[in-house]
XYZ file of C-alpha atoms in Angstrom:
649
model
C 28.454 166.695 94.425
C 26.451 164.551 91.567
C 26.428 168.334 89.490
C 30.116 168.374 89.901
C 31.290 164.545 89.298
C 28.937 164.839 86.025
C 31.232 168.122 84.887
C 34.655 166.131 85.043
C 33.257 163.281 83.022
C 34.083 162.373 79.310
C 38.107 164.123 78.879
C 38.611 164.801 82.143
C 38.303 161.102 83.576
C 40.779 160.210 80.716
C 42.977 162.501 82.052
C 42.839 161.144 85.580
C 43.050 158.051 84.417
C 46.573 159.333 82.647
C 47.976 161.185 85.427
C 47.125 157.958 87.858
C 48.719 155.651 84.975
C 51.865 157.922 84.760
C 52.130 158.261 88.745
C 52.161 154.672 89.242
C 54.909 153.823 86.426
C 56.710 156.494 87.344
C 57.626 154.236 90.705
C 59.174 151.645 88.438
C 57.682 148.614 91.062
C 56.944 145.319 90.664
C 53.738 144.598 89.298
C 52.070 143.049 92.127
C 52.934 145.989 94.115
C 51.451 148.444 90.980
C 48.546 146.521 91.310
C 47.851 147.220 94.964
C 48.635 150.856 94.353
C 46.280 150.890 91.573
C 43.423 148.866 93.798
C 44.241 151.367 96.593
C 43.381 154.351 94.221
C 40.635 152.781 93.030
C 39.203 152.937 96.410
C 39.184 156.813 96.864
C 37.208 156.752 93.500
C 35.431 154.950 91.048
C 36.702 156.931 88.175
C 40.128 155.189 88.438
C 38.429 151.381 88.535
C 39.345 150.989 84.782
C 42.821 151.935 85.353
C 43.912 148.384 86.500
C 42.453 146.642 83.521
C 44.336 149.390 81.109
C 47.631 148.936 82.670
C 47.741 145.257 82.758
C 46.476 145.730 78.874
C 49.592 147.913 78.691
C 51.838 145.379 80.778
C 50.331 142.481 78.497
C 51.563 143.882 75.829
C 54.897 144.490 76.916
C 55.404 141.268 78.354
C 54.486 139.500 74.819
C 56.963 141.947 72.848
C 59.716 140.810 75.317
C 58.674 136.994 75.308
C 58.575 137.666 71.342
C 62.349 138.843 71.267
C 63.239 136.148 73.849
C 61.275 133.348 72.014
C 63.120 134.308 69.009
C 66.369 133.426 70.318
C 65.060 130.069 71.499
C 64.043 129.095 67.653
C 66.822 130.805 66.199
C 68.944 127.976 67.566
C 67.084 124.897 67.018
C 66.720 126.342 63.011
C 70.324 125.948 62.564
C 71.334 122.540 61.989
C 72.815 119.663 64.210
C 76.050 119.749 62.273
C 76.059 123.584 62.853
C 75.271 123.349 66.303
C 78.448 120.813 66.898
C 80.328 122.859 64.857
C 80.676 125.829 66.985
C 80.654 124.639 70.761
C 78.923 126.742 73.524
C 81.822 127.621 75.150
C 83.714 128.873 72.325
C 80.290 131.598 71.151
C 80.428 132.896 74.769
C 77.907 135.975 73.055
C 75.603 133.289 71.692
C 75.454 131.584 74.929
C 74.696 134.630 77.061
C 72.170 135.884 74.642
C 70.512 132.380 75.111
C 70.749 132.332 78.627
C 69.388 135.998 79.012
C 66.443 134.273 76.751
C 65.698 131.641 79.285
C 65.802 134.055 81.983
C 63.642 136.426 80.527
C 60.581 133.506 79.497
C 61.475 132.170 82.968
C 60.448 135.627 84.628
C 57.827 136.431 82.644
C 56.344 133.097 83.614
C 56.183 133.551 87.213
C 53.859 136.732 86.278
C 51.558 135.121 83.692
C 51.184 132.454 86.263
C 48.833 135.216 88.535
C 46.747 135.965 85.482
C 46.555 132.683 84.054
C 46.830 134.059 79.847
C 46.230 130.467 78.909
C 47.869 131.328 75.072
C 50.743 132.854 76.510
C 51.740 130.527 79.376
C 51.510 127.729 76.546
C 54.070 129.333 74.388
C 56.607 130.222 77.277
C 56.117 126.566 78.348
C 56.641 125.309 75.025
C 59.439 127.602 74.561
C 61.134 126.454 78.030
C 60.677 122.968 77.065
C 62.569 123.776 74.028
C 65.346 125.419 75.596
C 65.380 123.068 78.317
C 66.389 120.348 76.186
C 68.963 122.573 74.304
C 70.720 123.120 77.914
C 70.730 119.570 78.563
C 72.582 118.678 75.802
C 75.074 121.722 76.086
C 75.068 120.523 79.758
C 76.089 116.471 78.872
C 78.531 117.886 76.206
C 80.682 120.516 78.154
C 81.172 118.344 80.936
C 82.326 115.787 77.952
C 84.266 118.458 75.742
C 85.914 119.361 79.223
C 87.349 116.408 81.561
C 90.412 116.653 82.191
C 92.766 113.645 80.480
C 93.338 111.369 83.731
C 97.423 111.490 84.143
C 98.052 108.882 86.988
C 101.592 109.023 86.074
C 102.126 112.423 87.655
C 100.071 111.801 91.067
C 102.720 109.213 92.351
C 105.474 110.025 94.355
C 108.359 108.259 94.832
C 107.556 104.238 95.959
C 109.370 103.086 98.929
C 111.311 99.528 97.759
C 111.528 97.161 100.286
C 113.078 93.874 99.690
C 110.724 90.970 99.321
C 112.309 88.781 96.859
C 112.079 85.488 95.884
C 114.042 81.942 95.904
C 114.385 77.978 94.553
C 112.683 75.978 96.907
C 115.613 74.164 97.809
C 114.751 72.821 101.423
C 111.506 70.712 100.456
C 110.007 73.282 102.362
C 106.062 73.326 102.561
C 104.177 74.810 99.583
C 102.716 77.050 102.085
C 105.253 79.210 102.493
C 105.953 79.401 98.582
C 109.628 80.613 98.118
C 111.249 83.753 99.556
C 114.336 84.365 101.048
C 117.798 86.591 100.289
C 118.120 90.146 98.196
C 120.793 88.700 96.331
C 118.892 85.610 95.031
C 117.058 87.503 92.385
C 117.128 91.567 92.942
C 113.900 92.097 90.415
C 111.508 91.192 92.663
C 110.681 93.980 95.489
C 107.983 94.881 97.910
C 106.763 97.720 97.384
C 105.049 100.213 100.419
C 103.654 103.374 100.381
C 103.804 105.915 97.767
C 103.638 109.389 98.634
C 101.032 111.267 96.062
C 101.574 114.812 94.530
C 99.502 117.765 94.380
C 95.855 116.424 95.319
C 94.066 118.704 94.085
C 93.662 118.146 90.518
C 90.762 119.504 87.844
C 88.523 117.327 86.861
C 87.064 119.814 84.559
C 88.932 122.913 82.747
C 88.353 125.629 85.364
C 86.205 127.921 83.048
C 83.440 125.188 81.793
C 82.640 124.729 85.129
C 81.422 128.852 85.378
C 79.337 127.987 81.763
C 78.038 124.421 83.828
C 76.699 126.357 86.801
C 74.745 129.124 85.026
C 73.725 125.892 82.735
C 72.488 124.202 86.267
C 71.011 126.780 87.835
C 68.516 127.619 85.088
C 67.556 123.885 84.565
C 67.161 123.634 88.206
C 64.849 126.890 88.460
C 63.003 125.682 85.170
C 62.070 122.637 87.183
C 64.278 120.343 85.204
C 66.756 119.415 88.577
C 66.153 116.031 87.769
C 67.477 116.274 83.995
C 70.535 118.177 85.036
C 71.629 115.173 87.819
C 70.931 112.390 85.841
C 73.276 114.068 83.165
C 75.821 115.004 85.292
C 76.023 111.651 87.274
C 75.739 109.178 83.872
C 78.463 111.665 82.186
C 80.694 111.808 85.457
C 80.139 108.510 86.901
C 82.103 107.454 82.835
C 84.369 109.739 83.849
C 85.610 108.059 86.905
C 85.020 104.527 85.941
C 87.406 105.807 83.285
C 90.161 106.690 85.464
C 89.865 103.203 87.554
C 90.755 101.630 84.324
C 93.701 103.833 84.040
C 94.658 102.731 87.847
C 94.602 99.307 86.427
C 91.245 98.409 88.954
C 89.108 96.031 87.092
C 85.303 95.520 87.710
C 85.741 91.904 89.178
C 83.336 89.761 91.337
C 84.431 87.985 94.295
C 84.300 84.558 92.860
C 86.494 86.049 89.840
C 88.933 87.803 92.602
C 89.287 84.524 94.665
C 90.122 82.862 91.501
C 92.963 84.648 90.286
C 96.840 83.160 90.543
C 98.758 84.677 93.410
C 101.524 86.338 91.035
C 98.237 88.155 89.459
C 96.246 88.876 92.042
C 99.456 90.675 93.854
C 99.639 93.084 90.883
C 96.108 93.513 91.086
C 96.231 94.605 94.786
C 99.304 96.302 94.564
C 97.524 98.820 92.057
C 94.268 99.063 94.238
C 96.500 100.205 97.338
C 97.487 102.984 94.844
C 93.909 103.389 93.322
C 92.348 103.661 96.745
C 95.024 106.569 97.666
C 94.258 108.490 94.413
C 90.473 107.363 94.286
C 90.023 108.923 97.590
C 92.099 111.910 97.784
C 92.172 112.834 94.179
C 89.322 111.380 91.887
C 86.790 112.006 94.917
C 87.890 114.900 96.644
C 87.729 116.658 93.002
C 84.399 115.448 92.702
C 83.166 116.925 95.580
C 84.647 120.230 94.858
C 83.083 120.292 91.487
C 79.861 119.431 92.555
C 79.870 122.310 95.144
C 80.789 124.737 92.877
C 78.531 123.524 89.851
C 75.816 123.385 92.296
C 76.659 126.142 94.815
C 73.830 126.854 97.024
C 71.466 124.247 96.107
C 72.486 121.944 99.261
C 69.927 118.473 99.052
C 70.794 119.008 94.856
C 74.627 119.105 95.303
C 74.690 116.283 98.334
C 72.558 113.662 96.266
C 74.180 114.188 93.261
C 78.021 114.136 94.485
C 76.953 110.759 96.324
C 75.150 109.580 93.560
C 78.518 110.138 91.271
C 80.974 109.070 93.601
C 79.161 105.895 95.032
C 79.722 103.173 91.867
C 84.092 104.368 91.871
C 83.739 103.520 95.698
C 82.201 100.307 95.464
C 84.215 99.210 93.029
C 87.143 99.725 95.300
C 85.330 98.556 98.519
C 83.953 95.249 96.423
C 87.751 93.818 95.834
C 88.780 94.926 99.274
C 86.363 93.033 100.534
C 86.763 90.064 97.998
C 90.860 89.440 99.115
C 89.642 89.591 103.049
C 87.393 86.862 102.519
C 89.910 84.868 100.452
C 92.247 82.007 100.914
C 94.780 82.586 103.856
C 98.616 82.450 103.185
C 102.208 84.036 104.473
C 102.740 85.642 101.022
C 99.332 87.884 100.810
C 99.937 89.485 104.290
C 102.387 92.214 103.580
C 99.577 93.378 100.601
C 96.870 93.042 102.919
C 98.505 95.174 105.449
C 99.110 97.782 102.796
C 95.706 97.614 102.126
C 94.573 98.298 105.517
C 97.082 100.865 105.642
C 95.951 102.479 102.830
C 92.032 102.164 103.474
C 92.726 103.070 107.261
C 94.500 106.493 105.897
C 91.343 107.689 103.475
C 88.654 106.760 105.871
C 88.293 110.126 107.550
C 88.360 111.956 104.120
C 86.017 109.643 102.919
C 83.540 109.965 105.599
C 84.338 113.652 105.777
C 83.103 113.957 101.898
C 80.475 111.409 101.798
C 76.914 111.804 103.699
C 75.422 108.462 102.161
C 75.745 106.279 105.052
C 75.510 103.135 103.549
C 78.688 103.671 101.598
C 80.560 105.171 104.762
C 79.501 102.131 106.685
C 80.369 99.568 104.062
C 84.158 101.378 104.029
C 84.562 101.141 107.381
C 83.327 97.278 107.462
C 86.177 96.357 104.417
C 88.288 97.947 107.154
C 87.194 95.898 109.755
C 87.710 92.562 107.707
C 91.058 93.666 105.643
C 91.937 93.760 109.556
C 90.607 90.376 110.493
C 91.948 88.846 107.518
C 95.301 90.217 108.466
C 95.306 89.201 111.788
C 94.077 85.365 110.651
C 97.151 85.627 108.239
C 99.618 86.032 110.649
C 98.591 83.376 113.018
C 98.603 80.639 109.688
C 101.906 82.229 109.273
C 102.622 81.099 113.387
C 101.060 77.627 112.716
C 103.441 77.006 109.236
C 106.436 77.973 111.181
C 105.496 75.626 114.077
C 104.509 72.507 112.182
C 106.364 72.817 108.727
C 108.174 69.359 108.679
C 110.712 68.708 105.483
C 112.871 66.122 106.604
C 115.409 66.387 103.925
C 118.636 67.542 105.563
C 120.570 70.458 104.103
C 123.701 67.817 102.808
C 126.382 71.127 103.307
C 124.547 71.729 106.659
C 124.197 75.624 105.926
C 121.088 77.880 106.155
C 117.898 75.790 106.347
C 115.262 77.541 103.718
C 112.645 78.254 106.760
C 115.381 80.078 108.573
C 115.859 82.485 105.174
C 112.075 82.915 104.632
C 110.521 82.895 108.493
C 113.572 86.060 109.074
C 113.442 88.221 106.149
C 109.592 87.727 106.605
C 109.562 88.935 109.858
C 112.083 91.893 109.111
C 109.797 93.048 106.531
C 106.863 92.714 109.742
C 108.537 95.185 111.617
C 107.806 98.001 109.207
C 104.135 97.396 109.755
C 104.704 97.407 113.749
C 102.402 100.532 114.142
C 99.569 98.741 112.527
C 100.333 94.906 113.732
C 100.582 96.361 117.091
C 96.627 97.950 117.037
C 95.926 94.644 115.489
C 97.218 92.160 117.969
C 97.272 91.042 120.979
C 99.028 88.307 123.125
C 96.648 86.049 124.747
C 97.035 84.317 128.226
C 98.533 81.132 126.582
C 101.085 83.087 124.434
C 102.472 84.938 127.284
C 102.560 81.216 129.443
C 104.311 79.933 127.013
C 106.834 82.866 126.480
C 107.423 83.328 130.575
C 108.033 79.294 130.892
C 110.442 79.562 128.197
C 114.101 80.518 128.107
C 113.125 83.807 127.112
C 111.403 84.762 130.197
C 114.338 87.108 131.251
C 113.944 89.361 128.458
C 111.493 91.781 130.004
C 108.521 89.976 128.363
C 106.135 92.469 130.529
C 107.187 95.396 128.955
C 106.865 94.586 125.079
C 105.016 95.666 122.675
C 101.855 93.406 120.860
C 104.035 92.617 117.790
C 107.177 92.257 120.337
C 105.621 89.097 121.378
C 104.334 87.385 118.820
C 107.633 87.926 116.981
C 109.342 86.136 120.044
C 106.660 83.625 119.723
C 107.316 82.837 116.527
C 111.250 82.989 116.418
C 110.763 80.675 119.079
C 108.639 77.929 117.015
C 111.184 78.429 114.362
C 114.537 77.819 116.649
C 112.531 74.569 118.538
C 111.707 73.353 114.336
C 114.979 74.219 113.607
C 116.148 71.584 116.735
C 114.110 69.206 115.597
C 115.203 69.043 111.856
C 118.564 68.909 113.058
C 117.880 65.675 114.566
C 118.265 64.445 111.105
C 122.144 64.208 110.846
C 124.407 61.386 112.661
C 127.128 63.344 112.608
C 127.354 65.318 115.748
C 129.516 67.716 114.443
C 127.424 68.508 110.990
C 124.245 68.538 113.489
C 126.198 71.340 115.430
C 127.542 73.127 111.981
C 123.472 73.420 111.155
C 122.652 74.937 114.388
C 125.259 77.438 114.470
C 124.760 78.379 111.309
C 120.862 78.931 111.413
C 121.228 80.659 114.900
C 123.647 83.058 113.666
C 121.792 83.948 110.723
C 118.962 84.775 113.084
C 120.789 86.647 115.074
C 122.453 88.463 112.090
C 119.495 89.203 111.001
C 117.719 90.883 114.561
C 121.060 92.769 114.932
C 121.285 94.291 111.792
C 117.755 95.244 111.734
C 114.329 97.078 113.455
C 113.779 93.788 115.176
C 116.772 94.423 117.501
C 114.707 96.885 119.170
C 111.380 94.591 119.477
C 113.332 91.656 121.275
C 116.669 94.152 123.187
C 120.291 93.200 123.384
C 120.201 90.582 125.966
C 117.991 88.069 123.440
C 121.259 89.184 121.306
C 123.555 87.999 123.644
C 121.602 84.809 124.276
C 121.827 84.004 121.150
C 125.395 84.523 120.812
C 126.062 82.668 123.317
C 124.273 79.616 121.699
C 126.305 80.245 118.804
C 129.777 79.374 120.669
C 128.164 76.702 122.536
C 127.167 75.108 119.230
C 130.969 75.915 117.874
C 132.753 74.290 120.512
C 130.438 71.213 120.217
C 131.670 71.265 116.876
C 135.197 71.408 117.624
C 134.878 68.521 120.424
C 132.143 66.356 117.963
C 134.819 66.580 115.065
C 138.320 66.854 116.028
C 138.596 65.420 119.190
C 139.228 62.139 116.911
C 142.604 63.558 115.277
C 143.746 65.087 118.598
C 143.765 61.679 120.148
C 146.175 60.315 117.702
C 148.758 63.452 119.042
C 148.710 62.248 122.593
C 151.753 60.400 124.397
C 149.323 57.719 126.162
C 149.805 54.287 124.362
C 153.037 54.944 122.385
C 155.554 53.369 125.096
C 158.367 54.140 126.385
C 160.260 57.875 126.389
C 159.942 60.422 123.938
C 163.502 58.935 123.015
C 162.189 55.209 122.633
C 159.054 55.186 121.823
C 157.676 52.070 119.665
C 158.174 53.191 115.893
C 155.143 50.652 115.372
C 153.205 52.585 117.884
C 154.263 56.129 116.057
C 154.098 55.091 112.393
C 149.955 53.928 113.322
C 149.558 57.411 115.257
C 150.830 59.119 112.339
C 149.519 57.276 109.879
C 146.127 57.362 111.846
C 146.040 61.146 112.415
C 146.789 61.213 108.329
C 143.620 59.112 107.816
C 141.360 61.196 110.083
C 142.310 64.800 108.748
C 142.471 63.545 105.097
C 138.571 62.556 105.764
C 137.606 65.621 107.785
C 138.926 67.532 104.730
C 137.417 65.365 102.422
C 134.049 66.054 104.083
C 134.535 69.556 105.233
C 135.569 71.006 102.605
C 132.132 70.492 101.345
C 130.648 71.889 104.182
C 129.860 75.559 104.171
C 129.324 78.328 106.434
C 128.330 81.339 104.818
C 128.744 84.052 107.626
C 132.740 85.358 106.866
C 133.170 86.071 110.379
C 131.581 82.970 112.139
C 134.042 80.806 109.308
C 137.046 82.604 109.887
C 136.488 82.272 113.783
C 135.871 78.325 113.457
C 138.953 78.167 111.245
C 140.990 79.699 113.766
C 139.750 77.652 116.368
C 140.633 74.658 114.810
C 144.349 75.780 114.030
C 144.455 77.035 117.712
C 143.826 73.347 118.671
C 145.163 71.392 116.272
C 148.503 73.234 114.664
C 150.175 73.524 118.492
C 149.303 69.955 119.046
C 150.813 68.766 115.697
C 153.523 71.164 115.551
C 154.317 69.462 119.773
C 153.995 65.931 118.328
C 156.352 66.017 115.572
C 158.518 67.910 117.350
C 158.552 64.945 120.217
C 158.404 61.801 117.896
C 159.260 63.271 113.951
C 162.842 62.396 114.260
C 162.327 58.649 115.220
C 160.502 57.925 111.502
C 162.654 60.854 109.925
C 165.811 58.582 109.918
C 163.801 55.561 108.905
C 162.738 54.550 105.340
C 159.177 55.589 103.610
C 159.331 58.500 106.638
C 157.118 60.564 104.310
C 154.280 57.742 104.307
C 153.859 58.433 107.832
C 154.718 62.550 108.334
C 152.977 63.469 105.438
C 152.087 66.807 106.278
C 154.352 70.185 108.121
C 152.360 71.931 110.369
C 152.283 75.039 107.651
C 150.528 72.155 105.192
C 147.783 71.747 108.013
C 147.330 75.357 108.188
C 147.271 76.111 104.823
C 144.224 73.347 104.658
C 142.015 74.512 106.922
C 141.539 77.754 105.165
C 139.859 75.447 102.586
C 137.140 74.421 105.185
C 133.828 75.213 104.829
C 133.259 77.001 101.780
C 131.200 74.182 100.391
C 133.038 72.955 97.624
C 134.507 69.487 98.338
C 137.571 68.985 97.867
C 140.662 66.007 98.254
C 144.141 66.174 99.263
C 146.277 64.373 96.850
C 149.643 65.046 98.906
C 152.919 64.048 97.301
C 154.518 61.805 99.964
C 157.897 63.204 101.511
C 161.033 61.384 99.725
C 162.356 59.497 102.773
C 165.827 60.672 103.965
């Protein structure tokens, strides 16, 4: 065996050595795997022992041609100069870039092999190469997400804007400053409340569509290259711009709470009015494309794409969360609760996207606590809305006895309340005392048991205002101006429950109730005011027959009755009642009492003064006249008779 071994030495242990060499490339494996091939050879004999160190001389040189070509593309770039680099964008040299990227991948593979044998040279020059490139991607990195945001168009994310009246009027009634001013449509038609807003397509591009492919590959190699931490802080300083950015655009302002709880009511409603519409698009726009473009930038790469789409996304959610929370904690008044209640709305609606999207905890769990005290602060509101209503206490009477201010603002507050009955009624509640107080009242016929949260407390409160509305009435002497007020303020309550949502909250038979008042408070009228000028048209005092009664006696009833309507005219006139109907219904009531009783009169005693002289002192008026004057009645402009006196006959 020695005899033989000797033979084969010198040229034929080179060619063993080939053929083994040529077997083993000829497999085309990995290297690690042509190194256990070439150890297991070894084994059967210790010709072939060399054959390891000769291919990984082989290899070695290989690998350093390749890194060569690769490193040459790394320092091509960085010889050109800044200017030229800015000058022609990565995304417009797509060849460039994939040359460069094919670079990076090649030094990054040929680094996991040098790691194993440690070539100390090499593995500093493919470091110091990556490093290079590295830095190159970062910047390509910041400036295609930069190059490639999509302008912010706001404009074309709203839908149409629901109007609802909420406008605004003098404060004629001395009526507290609490309640501010706010009353009729027709007092000043540029003011509006507005709800809702349905938004467009949602899903809008943050980024043109094809930088985000270029961004990705970008990621992925800065990420394998150990640089993860490079590429997030890039992407969340360049993104986190982006979206601050858009808030601006939304009109939200970065604001403290001390600054929010400063501003001017007329100010801060604009303000909130554009957060409700911020929050909307913030949510289902700005963050929902967030999230999609950090899953696709950093597909696969789970913890990476999670921290850094929270990271991004958390300072444009604060921001809204921070003056959410600023108006809940402020200053209490009627006028902010419609906004706040939008903002509730609005913050209740994006809550399940947001905590769908988000995984950070902290910023899920502050959302849902601005929810929590947009909710308490609208629930405080509307009970200082119940306490104004109850104890609001201008004295000054209304001099033409019409619609009391408090009447116009406490109704066409609460008919804008019953567009917000879904949320008032998951908001309120009736307590023991409320529902007392409603069963021991009139109203306790009116199926209290089976109404809604909001029913109540809007039965509540109607009822505070009708018992303030009593007691302000107490101001005028005259019965028949305190029963003008009444039925006027009644009927515009009822006017406004018929014609409106709020029928269906309190049912027909508070309707009818209320009616009824209404002709109660008519006839008390009638009786308060007239019953004066009927007594001058009765028979009891004149003497005598129809034939002989005392002239004396007749020219004082006449004369009397004269005196009396003249006044009530006078007066009247001036009142006003502004419901058509209800006016044309008291006119006619008056004529059906008064014109018959006239008309009787003169037609019993006329022709006694007729024949006399100065008759037209006394019969001043035909019964036509009287009719013709109490269509003036009421429609508050005061005005006096200045009757020509009959020429006596």
């Amino acid at each position: 065996m020695t005899t033989t071994t000797t033979s084969i030495g010198g040229g034929g242990e080179d060619r063993v050595l080939a053929t083994a060499q040529q077997i083993v490339k000829s497999l085309n494996t990995p290297k690690e795997v042509r190194e256990d091939m070439l150890l297991i050879f070894s084994s059967f004999d210790n010709r072939l022992s060399n054959i390891t160190d000769l291919i990984n001389g082989e290899d070695s040189k290989a690998d350093e041609d390749r890194f060569g070509e690769a490193e040459k593309v790394i320092f091509r770039w960085e010889s050109k100069s800044e200017a030229h680099r800015n000058s022609v964008p990565w995304e417009e040299s797509p060849v460039e870039a994939g040359e460069y990227l094919a670079a990076v991948d090649e030094i990054l593979t040929l680094m996991e092999g040098l790691s194993v044998r440690s070539d100390n040279e090499l593995v500093d020059r493919a470091e110091n190469a990556l490093q290079i490139a590295m830095t190159r991607l970062e910047d390509e990195f910041r400036h295609i997400l930069i190059r490639n945001t999509v302008p912010f168009d706001s404009d074309r994310l709203y839908g149409s804007i629901r109007r609802v009246s909420l406008s605004f009027v003098s404060n004629d009634g001395e009526i507290d400053d609490e309640f501010g001013s706010f009353g009729e449509e027709d007092r000043d038609a540029g003011r509006f409340h507005e709800r809702g807003g349905s938004l467009g397509d949602t899903d809008v591009d943050l980024i043109h569509p094809d930088a985000v492919v270029e961004l990705k590959e970008i990621a992925e190699r800065m990420i394998r290259s150990g640089y993860e931490k490079e590429c997030v802080q890039v992407y969340n300083s360049v993104r986190r711009d982006a979206l601050d950015e858009c808030l601006v655009i939304l009109g939200v302002e970065k604001l403290s709470i001390e600054e929010v709880q400063k501003i001017e009511w007329k100010s801060l409603d604009e303000k909130m009015k554009k957060w409700i519409q911020a929050v909307k698009i913030g949510v289902r726009v700005l963050i929902n494309g967030e999230r999609r473009l950090c899953d696709q930038i950093f597909e696969g790469i789970d913890e990476t794409r999670e921290c850094c789409f929270n990271d991004t996304a958390k300072g444009c959610v604060m921001q809204l969360l921070n003056f959410g929370e600023a108006v809940a904690i402020g200053r209490r008044s009627p006028e902010k609760l419609f906004r706040i209640l939008d903002m509730y709305d609005a913050m209740a609606d994006v809550l399940p996207d947001l905590q769908q999207m988000m995984s950070d905890e902290y910023v899920v769990g502050e959302a849902r606590g601005v929810l929590d005290m947009l909710g308490d602060a609208a629930r405080g509101t509307f009970a200082e809305f119940e306490n104004a209503v109850q104890s609001e206490a201008s004295k000054k009477p209304m001099l033409s006895g019409e619609i009391h201010p408090l009447t116009r603002y406490v109704m066409n507050y609460v008919k804008l309340l019953v567009d917000y009955s879904v949320t008032l009624n998951s908001l309120l509640d009736t307590g023991e005392e409320e529902l007392e107080r409603l069963q021991g009242s009139p109203n306790d016929d009116l199926g209290i048991g089976s109404m809604s949260p909001i029913g109540h407390r809007l039965l509540l409160l109607i009822s505070n205002l009708e018992s303030n509305l009593d007691e302000k009435s107490r101001v005028y002497d005259d019965g028949a101006m305190h029963c003008v007020f009444l039925m006027n303020n009644i009927q515009y309550i009822v006017q406004k429950v018929k014609d409106s949502e709020i029928r269906k909250l309190l049912g027909d038979q508070w309707v009818r109730k209320r009616r009824g008042q209404v002709r109660q408070y008519a006839t008390g009228y009638l009786r308060a005011a007239w019953s004066k000028v009927l007594s001058c048209l009765k028979d009891e005092g004149i003497g005598g027959s129809t034939s002989n009664a005392s002239k004396m006696a007749l020219k004082e009833r006449f004369k009397n009755f004269n005196a009396n309507f003249e006044e009530i005219y006078r007066t009247q006139t001036a009142w006003k009642v502004p419901d058509a109907q209800l006016r044309e219904e008291l006119r006619i009531s008056i004529s059906e009492k008064v014109i018959p009783a006239y008309r009787s009169f003169m037609g019993r005693f006329g022709s006694q003064l007729e024949s006399g002289r100065h008759a037209g002192k006394y019969i001043k008026y035909t019964p036509d006249d009287l009719e013709t004057y109490v269509l003036d009645l009421f429609e508050g402009t005061p005005c006096v008779l200045n009757h020509l006196r009959r020429k006596s006959t």
